Coordinates of C-alpha atoms and ligand atoms in Angstrom, one line a residue:
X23 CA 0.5 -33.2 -22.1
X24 CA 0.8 -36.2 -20.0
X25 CA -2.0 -37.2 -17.2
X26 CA -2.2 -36.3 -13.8
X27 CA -3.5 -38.6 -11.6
X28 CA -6.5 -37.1 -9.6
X29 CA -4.3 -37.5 -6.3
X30 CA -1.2 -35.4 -7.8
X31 CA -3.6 -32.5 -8.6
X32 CA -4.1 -30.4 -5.9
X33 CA 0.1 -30.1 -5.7
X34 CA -0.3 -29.6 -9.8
X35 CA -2.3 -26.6 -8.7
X36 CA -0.4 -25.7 -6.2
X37 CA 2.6 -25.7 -7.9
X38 CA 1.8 -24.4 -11.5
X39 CA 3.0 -20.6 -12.1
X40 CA 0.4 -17.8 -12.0
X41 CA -0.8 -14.4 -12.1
X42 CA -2.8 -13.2 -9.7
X43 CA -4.8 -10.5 -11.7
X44 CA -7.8 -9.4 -9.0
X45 CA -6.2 -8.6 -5.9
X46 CA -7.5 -5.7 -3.5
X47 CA -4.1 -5.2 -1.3
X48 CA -6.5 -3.6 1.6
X49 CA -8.6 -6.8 1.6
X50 CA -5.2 -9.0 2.3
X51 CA -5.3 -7.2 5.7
X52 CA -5.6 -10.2 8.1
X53 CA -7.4 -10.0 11.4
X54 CA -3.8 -10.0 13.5
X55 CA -2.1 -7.4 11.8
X56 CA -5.1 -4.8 11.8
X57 CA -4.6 -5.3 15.0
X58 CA -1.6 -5.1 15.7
X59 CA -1.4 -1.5 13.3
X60 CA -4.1 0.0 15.3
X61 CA -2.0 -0.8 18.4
X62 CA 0.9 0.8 16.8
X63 CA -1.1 3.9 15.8
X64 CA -3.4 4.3 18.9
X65 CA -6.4 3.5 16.6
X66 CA -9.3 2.5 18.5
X67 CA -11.0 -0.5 17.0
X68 CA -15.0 -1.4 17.5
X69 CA -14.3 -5.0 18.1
X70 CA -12.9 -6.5 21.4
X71 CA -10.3 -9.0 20.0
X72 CA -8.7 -10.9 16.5
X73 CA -11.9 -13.3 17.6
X74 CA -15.0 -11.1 17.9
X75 CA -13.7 -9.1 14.3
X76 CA -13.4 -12.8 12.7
X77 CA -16.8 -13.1 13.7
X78 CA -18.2 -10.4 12.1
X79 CA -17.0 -11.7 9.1
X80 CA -20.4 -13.4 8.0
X81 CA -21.6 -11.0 5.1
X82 CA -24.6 -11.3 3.1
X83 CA -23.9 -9.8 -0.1
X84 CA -21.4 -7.0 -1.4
X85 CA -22.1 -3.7 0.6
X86 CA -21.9 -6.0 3.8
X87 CA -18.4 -6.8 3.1
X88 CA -17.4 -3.3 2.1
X89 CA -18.9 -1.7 5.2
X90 CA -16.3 -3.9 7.5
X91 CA -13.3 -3.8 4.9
X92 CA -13.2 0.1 4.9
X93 CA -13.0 0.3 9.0
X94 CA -10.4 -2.4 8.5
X95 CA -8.3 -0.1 6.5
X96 CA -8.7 2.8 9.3
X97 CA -5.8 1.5 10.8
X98 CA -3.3 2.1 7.6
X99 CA -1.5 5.6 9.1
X100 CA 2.4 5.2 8.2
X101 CA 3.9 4.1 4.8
X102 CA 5.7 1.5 6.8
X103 CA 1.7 -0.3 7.1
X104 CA 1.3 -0.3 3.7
X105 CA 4.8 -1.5 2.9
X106 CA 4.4 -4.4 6.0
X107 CA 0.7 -5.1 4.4
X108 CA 1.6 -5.5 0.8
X109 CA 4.7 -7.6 1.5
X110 CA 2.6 -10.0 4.1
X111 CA 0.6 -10.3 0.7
X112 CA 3.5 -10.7 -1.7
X113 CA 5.2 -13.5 0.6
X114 CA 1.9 -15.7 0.6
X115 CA 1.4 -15.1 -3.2
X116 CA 5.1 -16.5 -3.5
X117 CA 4.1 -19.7 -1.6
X118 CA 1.7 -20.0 -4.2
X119 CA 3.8 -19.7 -6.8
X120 CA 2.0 -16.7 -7.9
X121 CA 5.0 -15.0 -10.3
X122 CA 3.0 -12.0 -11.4
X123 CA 0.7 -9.9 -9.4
X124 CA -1.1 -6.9 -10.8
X125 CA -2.4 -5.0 -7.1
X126 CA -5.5 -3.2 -6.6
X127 CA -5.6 -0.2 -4.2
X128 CA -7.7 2.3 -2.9
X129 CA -6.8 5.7 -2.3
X130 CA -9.4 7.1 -1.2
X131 CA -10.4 5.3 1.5
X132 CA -6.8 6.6 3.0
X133 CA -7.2 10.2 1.8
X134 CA -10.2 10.4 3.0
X135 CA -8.6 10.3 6.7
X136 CA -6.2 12.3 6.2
X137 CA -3.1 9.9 5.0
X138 CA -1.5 11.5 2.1
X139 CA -1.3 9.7 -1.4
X140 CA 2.0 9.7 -1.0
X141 CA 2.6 7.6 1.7
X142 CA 0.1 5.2 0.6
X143 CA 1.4 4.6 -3.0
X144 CA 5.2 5.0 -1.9
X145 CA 4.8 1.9 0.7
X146 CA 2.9 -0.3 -1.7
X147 CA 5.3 0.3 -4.1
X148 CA 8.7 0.0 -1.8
X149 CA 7.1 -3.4 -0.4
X150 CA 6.4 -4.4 -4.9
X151 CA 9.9 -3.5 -5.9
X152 CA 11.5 -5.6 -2.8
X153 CA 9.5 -8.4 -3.6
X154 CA 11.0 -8.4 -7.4
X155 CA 14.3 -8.7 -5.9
X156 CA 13.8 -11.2 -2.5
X157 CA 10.9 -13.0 -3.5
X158 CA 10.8 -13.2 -7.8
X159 CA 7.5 -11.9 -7.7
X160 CA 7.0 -9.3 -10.5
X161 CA 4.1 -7.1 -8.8
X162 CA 2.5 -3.7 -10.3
X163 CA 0.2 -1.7 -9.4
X164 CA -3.6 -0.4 -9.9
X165 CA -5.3 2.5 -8.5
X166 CA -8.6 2.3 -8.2
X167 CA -11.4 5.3 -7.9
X168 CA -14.2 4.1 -5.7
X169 CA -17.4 4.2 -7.5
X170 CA -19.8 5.3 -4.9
X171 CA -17.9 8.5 -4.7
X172 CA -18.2 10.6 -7.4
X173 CA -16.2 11.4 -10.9
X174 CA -15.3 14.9 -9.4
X175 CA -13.6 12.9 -6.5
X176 CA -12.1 10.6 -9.2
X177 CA -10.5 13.3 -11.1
X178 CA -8.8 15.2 -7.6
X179 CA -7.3 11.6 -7.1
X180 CA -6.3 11.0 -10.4
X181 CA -4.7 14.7 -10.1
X182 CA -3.3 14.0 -6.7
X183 CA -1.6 10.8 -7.9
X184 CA 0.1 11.9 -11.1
X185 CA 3.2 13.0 -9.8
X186 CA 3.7 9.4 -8.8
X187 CA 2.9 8.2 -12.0
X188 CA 5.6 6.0 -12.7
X189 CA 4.7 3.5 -9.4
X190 CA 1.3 2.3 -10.7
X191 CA 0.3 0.7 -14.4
X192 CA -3.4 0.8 -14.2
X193 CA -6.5 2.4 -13.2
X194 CA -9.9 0.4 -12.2
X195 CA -13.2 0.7 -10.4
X196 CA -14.3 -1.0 -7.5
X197 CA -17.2 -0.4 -4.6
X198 CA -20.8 -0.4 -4.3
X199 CA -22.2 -1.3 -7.9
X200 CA -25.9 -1.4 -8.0
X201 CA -26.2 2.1 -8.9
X202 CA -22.9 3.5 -10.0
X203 CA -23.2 2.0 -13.4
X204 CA -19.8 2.6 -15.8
X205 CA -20.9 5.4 -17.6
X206 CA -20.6 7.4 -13.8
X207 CA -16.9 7.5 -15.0
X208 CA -17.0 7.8 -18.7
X209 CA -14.7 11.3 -18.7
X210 CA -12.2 10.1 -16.4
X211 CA -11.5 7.1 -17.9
X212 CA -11.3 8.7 -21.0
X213 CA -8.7 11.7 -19.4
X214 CA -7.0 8.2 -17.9
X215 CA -7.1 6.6 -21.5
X216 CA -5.1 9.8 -22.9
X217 CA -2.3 9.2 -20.0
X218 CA -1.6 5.8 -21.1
X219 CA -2.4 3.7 -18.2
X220 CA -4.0 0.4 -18.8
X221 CA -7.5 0.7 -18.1
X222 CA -10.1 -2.4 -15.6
X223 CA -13.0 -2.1 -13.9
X224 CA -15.6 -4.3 -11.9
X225 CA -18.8 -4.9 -13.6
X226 CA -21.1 -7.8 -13.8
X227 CA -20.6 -8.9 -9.9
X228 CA -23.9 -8.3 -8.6
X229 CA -24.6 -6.0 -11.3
X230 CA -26.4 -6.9 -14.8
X231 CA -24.7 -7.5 -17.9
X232 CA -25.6 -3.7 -18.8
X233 CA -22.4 -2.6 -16.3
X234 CA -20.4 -5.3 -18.7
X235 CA -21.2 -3.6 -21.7
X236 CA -21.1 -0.3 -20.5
X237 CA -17.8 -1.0 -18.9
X238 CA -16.3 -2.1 -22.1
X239 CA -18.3 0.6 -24.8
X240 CA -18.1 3.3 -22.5
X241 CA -15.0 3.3 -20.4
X242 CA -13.1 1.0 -23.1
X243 CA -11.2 -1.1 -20.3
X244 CA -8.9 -4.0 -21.4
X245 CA -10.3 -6.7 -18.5
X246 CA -13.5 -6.9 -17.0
X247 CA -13.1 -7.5 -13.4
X248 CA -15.6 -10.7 -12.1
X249 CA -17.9 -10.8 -14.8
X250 CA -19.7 -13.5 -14.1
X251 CA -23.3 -12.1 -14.8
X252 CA -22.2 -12.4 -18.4
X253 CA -23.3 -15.4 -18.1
X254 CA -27.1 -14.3 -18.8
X255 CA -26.6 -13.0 -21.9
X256 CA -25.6 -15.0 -24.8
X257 CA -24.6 -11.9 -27.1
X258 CA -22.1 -10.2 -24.5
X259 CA -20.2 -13.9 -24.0
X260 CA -19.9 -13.6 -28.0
X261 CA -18.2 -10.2 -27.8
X262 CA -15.8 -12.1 -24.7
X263 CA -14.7 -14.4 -26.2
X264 CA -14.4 -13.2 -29.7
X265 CA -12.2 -9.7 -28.6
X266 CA -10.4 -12.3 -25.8
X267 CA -11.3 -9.7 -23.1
X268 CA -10.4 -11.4 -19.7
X269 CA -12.4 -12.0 -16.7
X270 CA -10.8 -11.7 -13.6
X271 CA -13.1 -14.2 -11.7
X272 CA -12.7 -14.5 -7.7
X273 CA -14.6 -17.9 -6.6
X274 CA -14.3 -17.6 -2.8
X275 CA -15.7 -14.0 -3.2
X276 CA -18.2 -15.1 -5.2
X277 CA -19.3 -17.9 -2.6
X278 CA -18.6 -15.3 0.7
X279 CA -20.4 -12.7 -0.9
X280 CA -24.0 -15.1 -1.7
X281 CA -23.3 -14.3 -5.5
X282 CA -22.9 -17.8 -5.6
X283 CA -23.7 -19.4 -2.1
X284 CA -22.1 -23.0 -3.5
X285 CA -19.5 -23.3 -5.7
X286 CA -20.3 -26.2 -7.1
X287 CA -23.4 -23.7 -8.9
X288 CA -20.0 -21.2 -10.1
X289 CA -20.3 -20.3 -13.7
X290 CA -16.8 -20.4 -14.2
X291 CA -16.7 -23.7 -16.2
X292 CA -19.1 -22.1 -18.5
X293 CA -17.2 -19.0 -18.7
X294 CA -13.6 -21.3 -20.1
X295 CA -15.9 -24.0 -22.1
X296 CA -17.6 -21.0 -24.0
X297 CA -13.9 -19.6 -24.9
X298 CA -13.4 -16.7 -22.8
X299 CA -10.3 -15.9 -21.3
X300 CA -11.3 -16.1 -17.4
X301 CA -8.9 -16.9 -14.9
X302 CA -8.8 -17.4 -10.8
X303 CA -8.0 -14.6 -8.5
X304 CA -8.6 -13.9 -4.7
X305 CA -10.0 -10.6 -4.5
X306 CA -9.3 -10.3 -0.8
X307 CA -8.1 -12.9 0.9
X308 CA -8.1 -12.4 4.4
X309 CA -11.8 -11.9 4.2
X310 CA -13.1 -14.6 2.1
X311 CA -11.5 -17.7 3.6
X312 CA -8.3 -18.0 1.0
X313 CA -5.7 -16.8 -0.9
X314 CA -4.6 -17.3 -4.3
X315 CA -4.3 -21.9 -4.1
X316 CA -6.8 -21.6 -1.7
X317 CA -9.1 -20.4 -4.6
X318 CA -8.0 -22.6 -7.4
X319 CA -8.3 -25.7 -4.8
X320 CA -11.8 -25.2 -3.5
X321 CA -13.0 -24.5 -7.3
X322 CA -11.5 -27.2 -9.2
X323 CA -13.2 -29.8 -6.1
X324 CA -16.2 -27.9 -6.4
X325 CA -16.5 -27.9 -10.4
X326 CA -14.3 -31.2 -11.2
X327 CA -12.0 -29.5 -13.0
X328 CA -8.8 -31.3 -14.5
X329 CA -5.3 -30.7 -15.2
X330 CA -5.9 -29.0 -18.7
X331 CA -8.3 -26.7 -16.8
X332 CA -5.3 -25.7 -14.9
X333 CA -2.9 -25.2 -18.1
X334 CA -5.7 -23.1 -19.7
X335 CA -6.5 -20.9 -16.3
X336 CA -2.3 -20.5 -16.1
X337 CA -1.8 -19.8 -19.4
X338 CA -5.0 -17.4 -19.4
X339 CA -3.5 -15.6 -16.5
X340 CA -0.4 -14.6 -18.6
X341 CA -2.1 -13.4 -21.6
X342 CA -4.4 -11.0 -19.8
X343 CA -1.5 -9.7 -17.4
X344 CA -0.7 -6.3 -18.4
X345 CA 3.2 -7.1 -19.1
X346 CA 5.5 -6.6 -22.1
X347 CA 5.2 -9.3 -24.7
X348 CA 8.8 -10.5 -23.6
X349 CA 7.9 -11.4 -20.3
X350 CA 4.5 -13.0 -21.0
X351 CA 6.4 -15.7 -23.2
X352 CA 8.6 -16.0 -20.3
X353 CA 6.0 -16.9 -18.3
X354 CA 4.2 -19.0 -20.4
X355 CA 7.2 -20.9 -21.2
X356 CA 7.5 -21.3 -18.0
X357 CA 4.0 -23.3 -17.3
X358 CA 4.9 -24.8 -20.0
X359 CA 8.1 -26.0 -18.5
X360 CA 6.8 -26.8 -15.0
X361 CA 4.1 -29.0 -16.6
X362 CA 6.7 -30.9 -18.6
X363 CA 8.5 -31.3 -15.7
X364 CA 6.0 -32.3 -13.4
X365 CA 7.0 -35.6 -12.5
Ligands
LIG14 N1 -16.2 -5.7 -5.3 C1 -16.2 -4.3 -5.3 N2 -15.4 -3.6 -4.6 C2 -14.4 -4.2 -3.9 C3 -14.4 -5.6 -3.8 C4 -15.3 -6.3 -4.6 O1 -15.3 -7.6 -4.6 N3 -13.4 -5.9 -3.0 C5 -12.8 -4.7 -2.5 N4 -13.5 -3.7 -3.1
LIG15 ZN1 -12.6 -7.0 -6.4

């Protein structure tokens, strides 16, 4: 691969094609539109303008950020919300040259008010099929239980969503962590397991490296989602990188969210320099300062990362994307193209 000149990179970055793998579509809900959906629904709204709800956007650590990105979400009513949320998403992911997206998204936090499952996974998945055909952007998605509820609450909404089995790939876990360890959900991920869906879940955020090993010996997922607390033990990086089990690492998160208060102190170059197949994703966006570029630009200033960095992140985010064989050469032929071509 030829060099790239240290001023050429941040449009080598901005440019390469990637899969965004760690995407929660409720957290892509900017500022503006929540409030312009809780005008259009008569949902009343504990902040006086798109101003003072920025503002309250200073969190501390996880549960913070969760407690301000569920009444966010009180405003999704219609499936035309989700539809107009996940294709403001799909449209920015384009700009970035994102070509794959695999979308995170929360029932419960809608059912729970009284929208039915229906309309929520019916408008996510209108909005991912119309971005196939007007934007290129192959987009699935994953339905995640919420782990501070409990596995009887898992398994109504795994019941609940079945009959729309055919609009979402993937099941994960996601919420509060400190105290809702993997093994919480061993018998619905195993009942999830038997249904053939490809199988994530958080672990290793602010939790210990236990969560990572329960999360791959208990509920057998295929990608850990952040990860980064691997990092303390030696023996779990071994079983990363030697079964290639992808992280889905979210910098900007990580910084927001005081896991790691300055990037340059991120673990990921430790994470790719040990072998492990981690790649860059925004978790939600509109919260944490940046989408998709955003993320890879901040970290590879913060960590001095090059353009091999970026061919290895790329080409990582293809080979732990959940599509057929066929289309991941596609797209790896493709970075390989673009960076050939890169002139
Ligand atoms: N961690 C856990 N749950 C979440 C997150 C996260 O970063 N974002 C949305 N739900
Ligand atoms: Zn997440």
């Amino acid at each position: 691969m030829k060099t790239i000149s240290p001023e050429r990179l941040p449009e080598f970055l901005r440019r390469i094609p990637k899969a965004e793998l760690h995407i929660h579509i409720e957290g892509s809900l900017e500022p503006e539109m929540i409030f312009k959906l809780a005008q259009r629904n008569g949902v009343s709204l504990p902040y006086a303008s798109v101003e003072d709800l920025r503002k309250a956007y200073a969190f501390t650590h996880l549960q913070s950020f969760l407690d301000i990105y569920y009444a966010g979400a009180s405003v999704l009513i219609q499936e035309q919300d989700f539809y107009d949320m996940a294709w403001a998403y799909l449209e920015k992911a384009s700009i970035d040259n994102v070509i794959r997206a695999e979308i995170f998204f929360d029932p419960q936090t809608h059912t729970a008010r009284g929208v039915s499952i229906e309309t929520v996974i019916k408008g996510l998945s209108h909005a991912c099929k119309a971005a196939k055909a007007e934007l290129g952007v192959d987009a699935e998605l994953i339905l995640c239980f919420l782990r501070h509820l409990s596995e009887e609450e898992a398994f109504e909404t795994l019941e609940a969503a079945l009959p729309f089995r055919e609009h979402f790939i993937g099941i994960g876990l996601d919420s509060s962590e400190v105290g809702h360890p993997p093994e919480k959900f061993a018998r619905v991920f195993a009942r999830c397991k038997e249904l053939g869906f490809h199988l994530v879940a958080h672990a290793g955020e602010e939790g210990p490296p236990e969560y990572i090993w329960g999360a791959l010996d208990v509920l057998h997922v295929e990608r850990i989602d952040h990860g980064v607390q691997s990092i303390r033990d030696a023996a779990l990086m071994q079983r990363l990188a030697q079964d290639r089990i992808p992280l889905t690492v979210c910098p900007l998160s990580n910084q927001k969210l005081k896991v790691y208060p300055d990037l340059k102190d991120h673990s990921l170059r430790q994470l790719i320099d040990a072998g492990l197949c981690a790649t860059i994703n925004s978790d939600d966006p509109a919260y944490f300062g940046g989408y998709m570029n955003d993320n890879w630009l901040a970290t590879f200033s913060a960590l001095g990362l090059d353009a091999s960095h970026a061919m290895k992140l790329a080409q990582n985010s293809f080979e732990a994307s959940f599509c057929d064989a066929v289309h991941k050469q596609k797209y790896l032929d493709r970075v390989a193209a673009f960076a050939d071509g890169f002139a």
